[in-house]
């Protein structure tokens, strides 16, 4: 160990880091969960002998000692400076060796030089409230719950209480759970935390919604028959589709589905955004199509949807249907440049489109190049080309190319 002397200011910053790392464990320990936690910082690691002091230099040693003597004079309560003997130039005396504090004293000390890492009273009140509901109390759950706003905290506590009183949530859908303030977006955002503090995942218990696919029949023969062109297919229902498609095209936007040009033996399905993978992966007639094709926006979300969809179809279905490949159209690097005049950097509300750090392992090389271009954190000409801006006739031509050149 390299001998060194830790000045008071550096010790306080080290203490700040330790409080940030372990405050939740200390709060839990105060409630009897886990071992007691103290915060300590060594003040002279590797310096326990006169020879070590000599190597550092007696002037530096004296300056350091004076600094800690002044610190001790300013902080006479709450903070403990443990002293141990060292012989310096033949004289043995006790010198500062360790700074030790409990949670309250440590937070008070570090607050003198900056914002506190935690509001101790609020953290303790939150942990106590969680325990009173029967929640699973761990440093991780306390830390995560502490990040919530006041309203979300109330929903969390109400949800844990409700789950304790209702051992089976199967009679409700996610939108029907009678927890004050809870909605599906809350559950989407905080469901993992609720699972951790409740000890069960209500998302797996609630009554699932049947998947509903909105689709358009674009086979020319079917269109000429005068029968309905737009339909919906619901999982678990007895309704069947008008014909078994050879090609299924999944699109991201409604207009692209509703007005897609005629293509033989094809059904166009509205994907449902980020839920497309879960919604479509287990549809039997979709998996039996020769070609499954995806077409979405050229933006970070569009490629993320494609990545999830391809990953979902790469696994066997629950009914034993084998994996299926997914091809994309109008989403590679060539398309990015061909339709660049339609590129934008702001969404429909005028907000800048955000970058994405997500790694998408299921993209092809050409798709990944386009994704990296629009999603990069660095400069880029644009971040989105909306699907609706690309002529549908181009999409129909590209779809026919895929169906004739790609193996089923």
Short mmCIF file of C-alpha atoms in Angstrom, two decimals:
data_model
loop_
_atom_site.label_atom_id
_atom_site.label_comp_id
_atom_site.label_asym_id
_atom_site.label_seq_id
_atom_site.Cartn_x
_atom_site.Cartn_y
_atom_site.Cartn_z
CA UNK A 1 0.00 0.00 0.00
CA UNK A 2 1.35 3.39 -0.96
CA UNK A 3 1.56 5.61 2.13
CA UNK A 4 -0.61 8.71 1.89
CA UNK A 5 -2.28 11.31 4.04
CA UNK A 6 -5.94 12.17 3.55
CA UNK A 7 -6.82 15.80 4.11
CA UNK A 8 -10.16 16.73 5.77
CA UNK A 9 -11.74 17.95 2.53
CA UNK A 10 -10.80 14.73 0.72
CA UNK A 11 -12.07 12.63 3.62
CA UNK A 12 -15.42 14.42 3.50
CA UNK A 13 -15.73 13.73 -0.23
CA UNK A 14 -14.86 10.07 0.35
CA UNK A 15 -17.49 9.99 3.09
CA UNK A 16 -20.01 11.51 0.65
CA UNK A 17 -19.43 8.66 -1.79
CA UNK A 18 -19.84 6.07 0.95
CA UNK A 19 -23.08 7.64 2.13
CA UNK A 20 -24.39 7.64 -1.44
CA UNK A 21 -23.56 3.93 -1.75
CA UNK A 22 -24.80 2.72 1.63
CA UNK A 23 -27.44 5.09 2.99
CA UNK A 24 -30.28 2.71 2.10
CA UNK A 25 -28.57 -0.16 3.94
CA UNK A 26 -28.16 2.12 6.98
CA UNK A 27 -31.86 3.08 6.89
CA UNK A 28 -32.86 -0.58 6.69
CA UNK A 29 -30.53 -1.46 9.55
CA UNK A 30 -32.18 1.22 11.70
CA UNK A 31 -35.42 -0.76 11.23
CA UNK A 32 -33.77 -4.05 12.12
CA UNK A 33 -33.20 -5.24 8.56
CA UNK A 34 -29.53 -6.12 8.01
CA UNK A 35 -26.40 -5.41 9.98
CA UNK A 36 -25.69 -1.97 11.47
CA UNK A 37 -23.91 0.40 9.09
CA UNK A 38 -21.28 2.95 10.00
CA UNK A 39 -19.38 5.17 7.61
CA UNK A 40 -15.63 5.31 7.96
CA UNK A 41 -12.71 6.75 6.04
CA UNK A 42 -9.04 5.85 6.74
CA UNK A 43 -7.04 9.03 7.19
CA UNK A 44 -3.48 7.78 6.78
CA UNK A 45 -3.47 4.45 4.89
CA UNK A 46 -0.01 2.89 4.90
CA UNK A 47 1.30 5.38 7.47
CA UNK A 48 1.75 3.65 10.83
CA UNK A 49 5.45 4.06 11.52
CA UNK A 50 7.97 6.86 11.84
CA UNK A 51 9.78 5.68 8.72
CA UNK A 52 6.58 6.04 6.70
CA UNK A 53 6.18 9.57 8.06
CA UNK A 54 9.78 10.33 7.07
CA UNK A 55 9.14 9.17 3.51
CA UNK A 56 6.14 11.48 3.24
CA UNK A 57 8.00 14.36 4.84
CA UNK A 58 7.72 15.84 8.31
CA UNK A 59 6.45 19.17 6.97
CA UNK A 60 3.57 17.46 5.15
CA UNK A 61 2.88 15.36 8.25
CA UNK A 62 2.72 18.45 10.44
CA UNK A 63 0.44 20.31 8.02
CA UNK A 64 -1.86 17.28 7.82
CA UNK A 65 -1.98 16.92 11.60
CA UNK A 66 -2.79 20.60 12.08
CA UNK A 67 -5.59 20.32 9.52
CA UNK A 68 -7.20 17.49 11.41
CA UNK A 69 -6.78 19.23 14.77
CA UNK A 70 -8.68 22.21 13.38
CA UNK A 71 -11.31 19.90 11.91
CA UNK A 72 -11.78 18.21 15.30
CA UNK A 73 -12.20 21.59 16.98
CA UNK A 74 -15.02 22.47 14.54
CA UNK A 75 -16.78 19.08 14.79
CA UNK A 76 -17.00 18.04 18.42
CA UNK A 77 -20.25 16.05 18.23
CA UNK A 78 -21.49 13.23 16.03
CA UNK A 79 -18.25 12.60 14.16
CA UNK A 80 -15.58 10.44 15.75
CA UNK A 81 -11.89 10.70 14.88
CA UNK A 82 -10.21 7.48 15.92
CA UNK A 83 -6.60 8.07 16.94
CA UNK A 84 -3.78 5.53 16.99
CA UNK A 85 -0.15 5.84 18.15
CA UNK A 86 2.76 6.60 15.85
CA UNK A 87 6.41 7.19 16.85
CA UNK A 88 7.75 10.23 15.05
CA UNK A 89 11.40 11.18 15.62
CA UNK A 90 11.47 9.13 18.79
CA UNK A 91 8.25 10.56 20.26
CA UNK A 92 5.13 8.40 20.41
CA UNK A 93 1.76 10.11 20.30
CA UNK A 94 -1.79 9.40 19.14
CA UNK A 95 -2.63 10.72 15.67
CA UNK A 96 -5.84 10.67 13.59
CA UNK A 97 -6.30 7.31 11.89
CA UNK A 98 -9.98 6.94 10.97
CA UNK A 99 -13.02 9.18 10.51
CA UNK A 100 -16.18 7.40 11.70
CA UNK A 101 -19.81 8.58 11.67
CA UNK A 102 -23.34 7.26 11.75
CA UNK A 103 -25.77 8.11 8.98
CA UNK A 104 -27.13 11.33 10.50
CA UNK A 105 -23.72 12.71 11.42
CA UNK A 106 -22.23 11.70 8.07
CA UNK A 107 -25.02 13.40 6.12
CA UNK A 108 -24.75 16.52 8.29
CA UNK A 109 -21.00 16.65 7.70
CA UNK A 110 -21.09 16.24 3.91
CA UNK A 111 -23.96 18.73 3.69
CA UNK A 112 -21.54 21.47 4.79
CA UNK A 113 -19.82 21.26 1.41
CA UNK A 114 -22.67 20.41 -0.93
CA UNK A 115 -26.18 18.97 -1.28
CA UNK A 116 -26.81 15.91 0.91
CA UNK A 117 -26.83 12.50 -0.82
CA UNK A 118 -30.12 11.69 0.92
CA UNK A 119 -32.81 13.36 3.00
CA UNK A 120 -32.52 11.08 5.99
CA UNK A 121 -35.88 11.87 7.58
CA UNK A 122 -37.73 11.25 4.30
CA UNK A 123 -35.82 8.04 3.66
CA UNK A 124 -36.61 6.72 7.14
CA UNK A 125 -40.27 7.67 6.87
CA UNK A 126 -40.51 5.95 3.51
CA UNK A 127 -38.83 2.78 4.77
CA UNK A 128 -41.12 2.74 7.80
CA UNK A 129 -44.19 3.15 5.58
CA UNK A 130 -43.04 0.33 3.32
CA UNK A 131 -42.54 -1.97 6.27
CA UNK A 132 -45.97 -1.12 7.66
CA UNK A 133 -47.57 -2.28 4.40
CA UNK A 134 -45.76 -5.61 4.58
CA UNK A 135 -43.39 -4.72 1.74
CA UNK A 136 -40.12 -6.50 1.15
CA UNK A 137 -37.62 -4.13 2.73
CA UNK A 138 -34.12 -4.21 1.25
CA UNK A 139 -31.58 -1.49 0.49
CA UNK A 140 -32.42 -1.90 -3.21
CA UNK A 141 -36.18 -1.45 -2.74
CA UNK A 142 -35.74 1.50 -0.39
CA UNK A 143 -33.35 3.19 -2.80
CA UNK A 144 -35.66 2.64 -5.77
CA UNK A 145 -38.75 3.81 -3.90
CA UNK A 146 -36.88 6.91 -2.72
CA UNK A 147 -36.47 7.98 -6.36
CA UNK A 148 -40.25 8.23 -6.80
CA UNK A 149 -42.19 11.44 -6.53
CA UNK A 150 -44.73 11.88 -3.75
CA UNK A 151 -47.72 10.82 -5.87
CA UNK A 152 -46.02 7.69 -7.20
CA UNK A 153 -44.91 6.79 -3.69
CA UNK A 154 -48.52 6.89 -2.51
CA UNK A 155 -49.55 4.64 -5.40
CA UNK A 156 -46.77 2.20 -4.53
CA UNK A 157 -47.80 1.98 -0.88
CA UNK A 158 -51.47 1.60 -1.83
CA UNK A 159 -50.59 -1.11 -4.35
CA UNK A 160 -48.59 -3.14 -1.83
CA UNK A 161 -51.43 -2.85 0.69
CA UNK A 162 -53.98 -3.90 -1.94
CA UNK A 163 -51.90 -6.89 -3.03
CA UNK A 164 -51.51 -8.06 0.56
CA UNK A 165 -55.30 -8.06 0.90
CA UNK A 166 -55.85 -9.70 -2.49
CA UNK A 167 -53.71 -12.81 -2.96
CA UNK A 168 -54.99 -13.35 -6.51
CA UNK A 169 -55.35 -10.50 -9.03
CA UNK A 170 -56.63 -12.75 -11.81
CA UNK A 171 -60.14 -11.30 -11.74
CA UNK A 172 -58.91 -7.91 -13.00
CA UNK A 173 -57.13 -6.65 -16.09
CA UNK A 174 -54.17 -4.32 -15.66
CA UNK A 175 -56.48 -1.34 -16.30
CA UNK A 176 -59.05 -2.54 -13.78
CA UNK A 177 -56.87 -2.89 -10.68
CA UNK A 178 -58.70 -0.84 -8.02
CA UNK A 179 -55.58 0.83 -6.66
CA UNK A 180 -56.01 4.61 -6.22
CA UNK A 181 -53.88 6.50 -8.70
CA UNK A 182 -52.67 3.43 -10.58
CA UNK A 183 -52.95 3.25 -14.34
CA UNK A 184 -51.32 1.02 -16.93
CA UNK A 185 -48.59 3.55 -17.66
CA UNK A 186 -47.75 3.60 -13.96
CA UNK A 187 -47.61 -0.19 -13.97
CA UNK A 188 -45.52 -0.20 -17.15
CA UNK A 189 -43.04 2.19 -15.58
CA UNK A 190 -42.97 0.96 -11.99
CA UNK A 191 -44.10 -2.65 -12.30
CA UNK A 192 -40.64 -4.06 -11.57
CA UNK A 193 -40.35 -2.03 -8.37
CA UNK A 194 -43.84 -3.08 -7.29
CA UNK A 195 -42.83 -6.69 -7.92
CA UNK A 196 -39.74 -6.29 -5.76
CA UNK A 197 -41.46 -4.63 -2.82
CA UNK A 198 -44.59 -6.80 -2.97
CA UNK A 199 -42.77 -10.09 -3.53
CA UNK A 200 -45.03 -10.96 -6.48
CA UNK A 201 -45.56 -9.67 -10.00
CA UNK A 202 -49.13 -8.49 -10.48
CA UNK A 203 -48.41 -8.09 -14.20
CA UNK A 204 -48.27 -11.87 -14.48
CA UNK A 205 -51.48 -12.33 -12.48
CA UNK A 206 -53.93 -9.97 -14.12
CA UNK A 207 -56.37 -11.16 -16.75
CA UNK A 208 -54.64 -10.82 -20.14
CA UNK A 209 -56.23 -8.87 -22.93
CA UNK A 210 -56.87 -10.80 -26.14
CA UNK A 211 -54.62 -9.60 -28.93
CA UNK A 212 -56.54 -7.67 -31.57
CA UNK A 213 -54.95 -7.21 -34.98
CA UNK A 214 -56.25 -4.65 -37.43
CA UNK A 215 -55.60 -5.80 -40.97
CA UNK A 216 -56.35 -4.98 -44.58
CA UNK A 217 -56.86 -7.50 -47.38
CA UNK A 218 -54.97 -6.34 -50.47
CA UNK A 219 -55.17 -9.43 -52.70
CA UNK A 220 -56.59 -8.16 -56.05
CA UNK A 221 -59.03 -11.06 -56.39
CA UNK A 222 -60.42 -10.43 -52.93
CA UNK A 223 -60.66 -6.68 -53.57
CA UNK A 224 -62.56 -7.33 -56.83
CA UNK A 225 -65.05 -9.57 -55.03
CA UNK A 226 -66.51 -6.62 -53.19
CA UNK A 227 -66.11 -8.26 -49.79
CA UNK A 228 -64.81 -6.33 -46.81
CA UNK A 229 -61.26 -5.07 -47.12
CA UNK A 230 -60.59 -4.04 -43.52
CA UNK A 231 -60.89 -6.55 -40.72
CA UNK A 232 -59.83 -7.39 -37.18
CA UNK A 233 -58.61 -10.69 -35.80
CA UNK A 234 -58.81 -11.48 -32.08
CA UNK A 235 -56.92 -14.25 -30.29
CA UNK A 236 -59.18 -16.89 -28.84
CA UNK A 237 -62.16 -15.92 -30.97
CA UNK A 238 -63.86 -18.16 -33.56
CA UNK A 239 -63.62 -15.59 -36.34
CA UNK A 240 -61.25 -16.47 -39.18
CA UNK A 241 -59.52 -14.35 -41.81
CA UNK A 242 -60.80 -14.16 -45.38
CA UNK A 243 -57.86 -16.03 -46.90
CA UNK A 244 -54.53 -17.51 -45.90
CA UNK A 245 -51.80 -15.10 -47.00
CA UNK A 246 -48.56 -16.03 -48.68
CA UNK A 247 -47.17 -12.64 -47.65
CA UNK A 248 -47.83 -10.76 -44.39
CA UNK A 249 -46.65 -7.17 -44.32
CA UNK A 250 -46.55 -5.56 -40.88
CA UNK A 251 -46.60 -1.76 -41.02
CA UNK A 252 -46.17 0.77 -38.26
CA UNK A 253 -48.79 3.34 -39.22
CA UNK A 254 -52.51 3.14 -39.92
CA UNK A 255 -52.55 5.10 -43.16
CA UNK A 256 -49.98 2.74 -44.65
CA UNK A 257 -52.26 -0.20 -43.87
CA UNK A 258 -55.55 1.35 -44.96
CA UNK A 259 -54.37 2.50 -48.39
CA UNK A 260 -51.80 -0.11 -49.33
CA UNK A 261 -52.01 -1.02 -53.06
CA UNK A 262 -53.18 -4.46 -54.25
CA UNK A 263 -50.60 -7.25 -53.91
CA UNK A 264 -51.51 -10.85 -54.61
CA UNK A 265 -51.94 -13.23 -51.63
CA UNK A 266 -51.03 -10.49 -49.17
CA UNK A 267 -52.47 -9.19 -45.90
CA UNK A 268 -51.25 -5.91 -44.40
CA UNK A 269 -51.26 -5.81 -40.61
CA UNK A 270 -51.05 -2.76 -38.36
CA UNK A 271 -48.28 -3.60 -35.94
CA UNK A 272 -49.26 -1.63 -32.85
CA UNK A 273 -45.93 0.12 -32.24
CA UNK A 274 -43.62 -1.25 -29.58
CA UNK A 275 -46.14 -3.95 -28.68
CA UNK A 276 -45.85 -5.49 -32.16
CA UNK A 277 -43.52 -8.32 -31.15
CA UNK A 278 -45.67 -9.64 -28.30
CA UNK A 279 -48.89 -9.05 -30.23
CA UNK A 280 -47.92 -10.76 -33.47
CA UNK A 281 -45.37 -13.44 -32.62
CA UNK A 282 -47.92 -16.11 -31.74
CA UNK A 283 -50.59 -15.48 -34.39
CA UNK A 284 -50.91 -18.89 -36.13
CA UNK A 285 -51.83 -17.73 -39.64
CA UNK A 286 -49.10 -15.10 -39.58
CA UNK A 287 -46.44 -17.69 -38.82
CA UNK A 288 -47.62 -19.95 -41.62
CA UNK A 289 -47.14 -17.26 -44.28
CA UNK A 290 -44.23 -17.83 -46.67
CA UNK A 291 -42.93 -14.31 -46.18
CA UNK A 292 -43.19 -12.09 -43.09
CA UNK A 293 -42.10 -8.54 -43.84
CA UNK A 294 -41.81 -5.49 -41.61
CA UNK A 295 -41.91 -1.84 -42.71
CA UNK A 296 -41.66 0.95 -40.17
CA UNK A 297 -40.44 4.48 -39.71
CA UNK A 298 -36.76 5.11 -40.31
CA UNK A 299 -36.03 6.20 -36.74
CA UNK A 300 -34.81 4.75 -33.47
CA UNK A 301 -38.23 3.39 -32.49
CA UNK A 302 -38.84 1.84 -35.90
CA UNK A 303 -35.61 -0.14 -35.74
CA UNK A 304 -36.24 -1.13 -32.12
CA UNK A 305 -39.64 -2.54 -33.13
CA UNK A 306 -38.08 -4.44 -36.03
CA UNK A 307 -35.39 -5.82 -33.72
CA UNK A 308 -37.95 -7.06 -31.17
CA UNK A 309 -40.23 -8.48 -33.85
CA UNK A 310 -37.40 -10.39 -35.50
CA UNK A 311 -36.20 -11.69 -32.12
CA UNK A 312 -39.71 -12.85 -31.18
CA UNK A 313 -40.22 -14.69 -34.47
CA UNK A 314 -36.80 -16.35 -34.15
CA UNK A 315 -38.18 -18.48 -31.30
CA UNK A 316 -40.66 -21.37 -31.70
CA UNK A 317 -44.27 -20.49 -30.92
CA UNK A 318 -46.03 -22.03 -27.88
CA UNK A 319 -48.07 -24.23 -30.26
CA UNK A 320 -44.86 -25.67 -31.71
CA UNK A 321 -44.73 -23.56 -34.86
CA UNK A 322 -41.10 -23.19 -35.95
CA UNK A 323 -39.12 -19.95 -35.99
CA UNK A 324 -39.72 -17.61 -38.93
CA UNK A 325 -37.40 -15.07 -40.52
CA UNK A 326 -38.52 -11.47 -40.81
CA UNK A 327 -37.47 -9.33 -43.77
CA UNK A 328 -37.70 -5.55 -43.79
CA UNK A 329 -38.40 -3.17 -46.65
CA UNK A 330 -37.48 0.50 -47.04
CA UNK A 331 -35.39 0.51 -43.87
CA UNK A 332 -31.78 0.04 -44.97
CA UNK A 333 -28.97 2.51 -45.57
CA UNK A 334 -29.85 2.90 -49.25
CA UNK A 335 -33.42 3.88 -48.40
CA UNK A 336 -32.11 6.33 -45.81
CA UNK A 337 -30.30 8.27 -48.52
CA UNK A 338 -32.98 7.84 -51.21
CA UNK A 339 -35.68 9.46 -49.09
CA UNK A 340 -33.43 11.87 -47.17
CA UNK A 341 -35.45 14.88 -48.36
CA UNK A 342 -38.22 13.73 -46.00
CA UNK A 343 -35.92 13.57 -42.95
CA UNK A 344 -36.88 15.56 -39.85
CA UNK A 345 -35.29 16.30 -36.48
CA UNK A 346 -38.41 17.22 -34.50
CA UNK A 347 -41.56 15.30 -33.64
CA UNK A 348 -45.12 16.43 -34.39
CA UNK A 349 -45.18 18.50 -31.19
CA UNK A 350 -42.01 20.34 -32.21
CA UNK A 351 -39.79 18.58 -29.69
CA UNK A 352 -36.28 17.45 -30.73
CA UNK A 353 -36.21 13.72 -31.45
CA UNK A 354 -34.03 11.98 -28.89
CA UNK A 355 -31.04 9.81 -29.61
CA UNK A 356 -30.97 6.14 -28.63
CA UNK A 357 -28.09 4.23 -27.02
CA UNK A 358 -29.86 0.86 -27.45
CA UNK A 359 -27.92 -1.98 -29.05
CA UNK A 360 -30.12 -3.86 -31.52
CA UNK A 361 -28.49 -7.24 -32.23
CA UNK A 362 -31.12 -8.53 -34.66
CA UNK A 363 -30.66 -5.92 -37.39
CA UNK A 364 -28.94 -6.70 -40.67
CA UNK A 365 -25.77 -4.82 -41.52
CA UNK A 366 -27.63 -2.43 -43.85
CA UNK A 367 -30.36 -1.82 -41.26
CA UNK A 368 -27.79 -1.29 -38.51
CA UNK A 369 -25.97 1.30 -40.62
CA UNK A 370 -29.19 3.26 -41.06
CA UNK A 371 -30.07 2.90 -37.37
CA UNK A 372 -26.64 4.12 -36.28
CA UNK A 373 -27.01 7.13 -38.57
CA UNK A 374 -30.35 8.34 -37.22
CA UNK A 375 -29.95 7.26 -33.59
CA UNK A 376 -26.37 8.39 -33.00
CA UNK A 377 -25.61 10.83 -30.20
CA UNK A 378 -23.38 12.79 -32.62
CA UNK A 379 -24.33 15.07 -35.50
CA UNK A 380 -26.69 13.66 -38.11
CA UNK A 381 -28.69 15.28 -40.93
CA UNK A 382 -32.00 14.01 -39.52
CA UNK A 383 -33.40 11.51 -37.03
CA UNK A 384 -36.62 10.34 -38.66
CA UNK A 385 -38.24 9.58 -42.00
CA UNK A 386 -41.90 8.85 -41.37
CA UNK A 387 -43.33 5.85 -43.13
CA UNK A 388 -46.22 7.86 -44.54
CA UNK A 389 -43.81 10.06 -46.51
CA UNK A 390 -42.68 7.17 -48.70
CA UNK A 391 -45.01 6.49 -51.65
CA UNK A 392 -47.05 3.33 -51.15
CA UNK A 393 -46.38 2.32 -54.74
CA UNK A 394 -42.67 2.13 -53.87
CA UNK A 395 -43.48 -0.07 -50.89
CA UNK A 396 -45.62 -2.40 -53.02
CA UNK A 397 -42.83 -2.74 -55.58
CA UNK A 398 -40.27 -3.49 -52.90
CA UNK A 399 -42.61 -6.01 -51.27
CA UNK A 400 -42.98 -7.88 -54.56
CA UNK A 401 -39.21 -7.89 -54.95
CA UNK A 402 -38.80 -9.47 -51.51
CA UNK A 403 -41.47 -12.08 -52.21
CA UNK A 404 -39.81 -13.14 -55.44
CA UNK A 405 -36.16 -13.02 -54.38
CA UNK A 406 -36.20 -14.11 -50.75
CA UNK A 407 -36.58 -17.77 -49.74
CA UNK A 408 -39.74 -18.49 -47.75
#
